[in-house]
PDB file of C-alpha atoms in Angstrom:
ATOM      1  CA  MET A   1       0.000   0.000   0.000  1.00  0.00           C
ATOM      2  CA  GLU A   2       1.207   3.492  -0.882  1.00  0.00           C
ATOM      3  CA  TRP A   3       0.099   7.015   0.018  1.00  0.00           C
ATOM      4  CA  PHE A   4      -1.621   9.086  -2.666  1.00  0.00           C
ATOM      5  CA  SER A   5      -2.988  12.609  -2.650  1.00  0.00           C
ATOM      6  CA  VAL A   6      -5.951  13.355  -4.881  1.00  0.00           C
ATOM      7  CA  ARG A   7      -7.033  16.840  -5.922  1.00  0.00           C
ATOM      8  CA  CYS A   8     -10.752  17.194  -6.739  1.00  0.00           C
ATOM      9  CA  LEU A   9     -12.665  20.217  -8.015  1.00  0.00           C
ATOM     10  CA  PHE A  10     -16.122  21.325  -6.838  1.00  0.00           C
ATOM     11  CA  ARG A  11     -18.692  24.008  -7.545  1.00  0.00           C
ATOM     12  CA  LEU A  12     -20.379  25.173  -4.346  1.00  0.00           C
ATOM     13  CA  GLY A  13     -23.925  26.496  -4.243  1.00  0.00           C
ATOM     14  CA  ASN A  14     -25.705  28.270  -7.070  1.00  0.00           C
ATOM     15  CA  GLY A  15     -24.357  31.789  -6.628  1.00  0.00           C
ATOM     16  CA  THR A  16     -23.196  34.143  -9.337  1.00  0.00           C
ATOM     17  CA  PRO A  17     -20.319  34.317  -9.651  1.00  0.00           C
ATOM     18  CA  ALA A  18     -19.887  30.652  -8.819  1.00  0.00           C
ATOM     19  CA  THR A  19     -17.626  29.550  -5.977  1.00  0.00           C
ATOM     20  CA  TYR A  20     -15.231  26.756  -6.892  1.00  0.00           C
ATOM     21  CA  GLU A  21     -13.223  24.709  -4.424  1.00  0.00           C
ATOM     22  CA  GLU A  22     -10.131  22.586  -4.957  1.00  0.00           C
ATOM     23  CA  ARG A  23      -9.585  19.946  -2.262  1.00  0.00           C
ATOM     24  CA  VAL A  24      -6.563  17.694  -1.805  1.00  0.00           C
ATOM     25  CA  THR A  25      -7.239  14.543   0.193  1.00  0.00           C
ATOM     26  CA  LEU A  26      -4.858  11.812   1.324  1.00  0.00           C
ATOM     27  CA  TRP A  27      -5.432   8.088   0.619  1.00  0.00           C
ATOM     28  CA  ARG A  28      -3.715   4.788   1.333  1.00  0.00           C
ATOM     29  CA  ALA A  29      -4.159   2.529  -1.718  1.00  0.00           C
ATOM     30  CA  SER A  30      -2.450  -0.089  -3.878  1.00  0.00           C
ATOM     31  CA  THR A  31      -2.813   1.775  -7.189  1.00  0.00           C
ATOM     32  CA  PHE A  32      -3.550   5.189  -8.674  1.00  0.00           C
ATOM     33  CA  ALA A  33      -6.956   3.890  -9.795  1.00  0.00           C
ATOM     34  CA  GLU A  34      -7.854   2.661  -6.314  1.00  0.00           C
ATOM     35  CA  ALA A  35      -6.907   6.027  -4.803  1.00  0.00           C
ATOM     36  CA  VAL A  36      -9.029   7.901  -7.363  1.00  0.00           C
ATOM     37  CA  THR A  37     -11.988   5.574  -6.817  1.00  0.00           C
ATOM     38  CA  SER A  38     -11.824   6.216  -3.061  1.00  0.00           C
ATOM     39  CA  ALA A  39     -11.384   9.961  -3.516  1.00  0.00           C
ATOM     40  CA  GLU A  40     -14.259  10.265  -5.995  1.00  0.00           C
ATOM     41  CA  ALA A  41     -16.622   8.381  -3.671  1.00  0.00           C
ATOM     42  CA  GLU A  42     -15.658  10.773  -0.868  1.00  0.00           C
ATOM     43  CA  ALA A  43     -15.970  13.740  -3.274  1.00  0.00           C
ATOM     44  CA  GLU A  44     -19.571  12.821  -4.112  1.00  0.00           C
ATOM     45  CA  ALA A  45     -20.434  12.579  -0.404  1.00  0.00           C
ATOM     46  CA  TYR A  46     -18.648  15.864   0.341  1.00  0.00           C
ATOM     47  CA  ALA A  47     -20.492  17.617  -2.491  1.00  0.00           C
ATOM     48  CA  ALA A  48     -23.824  16.421  -1.111  1.00  0.00           C
ATOM     49  CA  ASP A  49     -22.878  17.621   2.398  1.00  0.00           C
ATOM     50  CA  VAL A  50     -22.034  21.143   1.191  1.00  0.00           C
ATOM     51  CA  ALA A  51     -24.854  21.451  -1.380  1.00  0.00           C
ATOM     52  CA  GLY A  52     -22.257  21.472  -4.141  1.00  0.00           C
ATOM     53  CA  GLU A  53     -21.332  19.557  -7.246  1.00  0.00           C
ATOM     54  CA  TYR A  54     -18.281  17.375  -7.825  1.00  0.00           C
ATOM     55  CA  LEU A  55     -17.045  18.378 -11.289  1.00  0.00           C
ATOM     56  CA  GLY A  56     -15.447  15.023 -12.150  1.00  0.00           C
ATOM     57  CA  LEU A  57     -11.837  16.247 -12.043  1.00  0.00           C
ATOM     58  CA  ALA A  58      -9.502  14.068  -9.982  1.00  0.00           C
ATOM     59  CA  GLN A  59      -5.729  14.469 -10.245  1.00  0.00           C
ATOM     60  CA  VAL A  60      -3.700  11.898  -8.329  1.00  0.00           C
ATOM     61  CA  TYR A  61      -0.140  12.086  -7.029  1.00  0.00           C
ATOM     62  CA  SER A  62       1.883   9.226  -5.558  1.00  0.00           C
ATOM     63  CA  LEU A  63       3.815  10.386  -2.487  1.00  0.00           C
ATOM     64  CA  SER A  64       7.467   9.398  -2.615  1.00  0.00           C
ATOM     65  CA  ASP A  65       7.767   9.439   1.200  1.00  0.00           C
ATOM     66  CA  GLU A  66       5.546   8.710   4.171  1.00  0.00           C
ATOM     67  CA  PRO A  67       3.351  11.711   5.049  1.00  0.00           C
ATOM     68  CA  GLY A  68       4.895  13.871   7.709  1.00  0.00           C
ATOM     69  CA  HIS A  69       6.078  17.374   8.509  1.00  0.00           C
ATOM     70  CA  GLY A  70       6.995  19.073   5.220  1.00  0.00           C
ATOM     71  CA  ALA A  71       6.106  16.087   3.018  1.00  0.00           C
ATOM     72  CA  GLU A  72       5.161  16.879  -0.571  1.00  0.00           C
ATOM     73  CA  ILE A  73       1.548  15.784  -0.998  1.00  0.00           C
ATOM     74  CA  PHE A  74       0.777  17.134  -4.464  1.00  0.00           C
ATOM     75  CA  SER A  75       2.611  18.344  -7.540  1.00  0.00           C
ATOM     76  CA  LEU A  76       1.300  19.370 -10.949  1.00  0.00           C
ATOM     77  CA  LEU A  77       3.580  20.443 -13.796  1.00  0.00           C
ATOM     78  CA  ARG A  78       2.259  22.757 -16.538  1.00  0.00           C
ATOM     79  CA  GLY A  79       4.089  24.218 -19.526  1.00  0.00           C
ATOM     80  CA  SER A  80       3.410  27.876 -20.311  1.00  0.00           C
ATOM     81  CA  THR A  81       4.807  30.746 -22.342  1.00  0.00           C
ATOM     82  CA  LEU A  82       3.506  33.249 -19.763  1.00  0.00           C
ATOM     83  CA  GLU A  83       5.917  35.289 -17.663  1.00  0.00           C
ATOM     84  CA  PRO A  84       5.759  34.546 -13.911  1.00  0.00           C
ATOM     85  CA  ASP A  85       3.428  37.429 -12.909  1.00  0.00           C
ATOM     86  CA  ALA A  86       1.050  36.723 -15.817  1.00  0.00           C
ATOM     87  CA  TYR A  87       1.093  32.997 -15.016  1.00  0.00           C
ATOM     88  CA  LEU A  88       0.165  33.639 -11.380  1.00  0.00           C
ATOM     89  CA  ASP A  89      -2.598  36.044 -12.425  1.00  0.00           C
ATOM     90  CA  ALA A  90      -4.024  33.573 -14.958  1.00  0.00           C
ATOM     91  CA  PHE A  91      -4.078  30.477 -12.770  1.00  0.00           C
ATOM     92  CA  PHE A  92      -3.720  31.377  -9.088  1.00  0.00           C
ATOM     93  CA  ASP A  93      -4.348  35.048  -8.363  1.00  0.00           C
ATOM     94  CA  THR A  94      -7.292  36.054 -10.521  1.00  0.00           C
ATOM     95  CA  GLY A  95      -8.642  38.364  -7.828  1.00  0.00           C
ATOM     96  CA  ASP A  96     -11.648  36.146  -7.122  1.00  0.00           C
ATOM     97  CA  GLU A  97      -9.979  33.862  -4.572  1.00  0.00           C
ATOM     98  CA  ARG A  98     -11.175  33.920  -0.993  1.00  0.00           C
ATOM     99  CA  GLN A  99      -7.839  34.212   0.732  1.00  0.00           C
ATOM    100  CA  GLY A 100      -5.928  36.433   3.090  1.00  0.00           C
ATOM    101  CA  ALA A 101      -2.360  37.441   3.727  1.00  0.00           C
ATOM    102  CA  VAL A 102      -0.211  35.632   6.266  1.00  0.00           C
ATOM    103  CA  GLU A 103       1.901  37.848   8.487  1.00  0.00           C
ATOM    104  CA  SER A 104       5.584  36.974   8.797  1.00  0.00           C
ATOM    105  CA  PRO A 105       6.646  35.925  12.303  1.00  0.00           C
TER     106      PRO A 105
END
């Protein structure tokens, strides 16, 4: 059995604009397929609990180490011709995220 993280995408509620959520969950499984099957079953239940919709996107990552402090639990590589600031604006900082700043200690 190995550890896998699975990233699933959801639409929450019926508001306009829509609220989308990305969740990464951790699974112990024998194969990628088994991890995705477990994660998608949980995703359907989660969507029902939050009055949302699971959008059918599951991306799986096999952890190279046991989970622990500082362990990498997900990685996704994407090629792009965008410069760093434009890339961040396009994919991660569109201005519609519900997030806050973290103060440095």
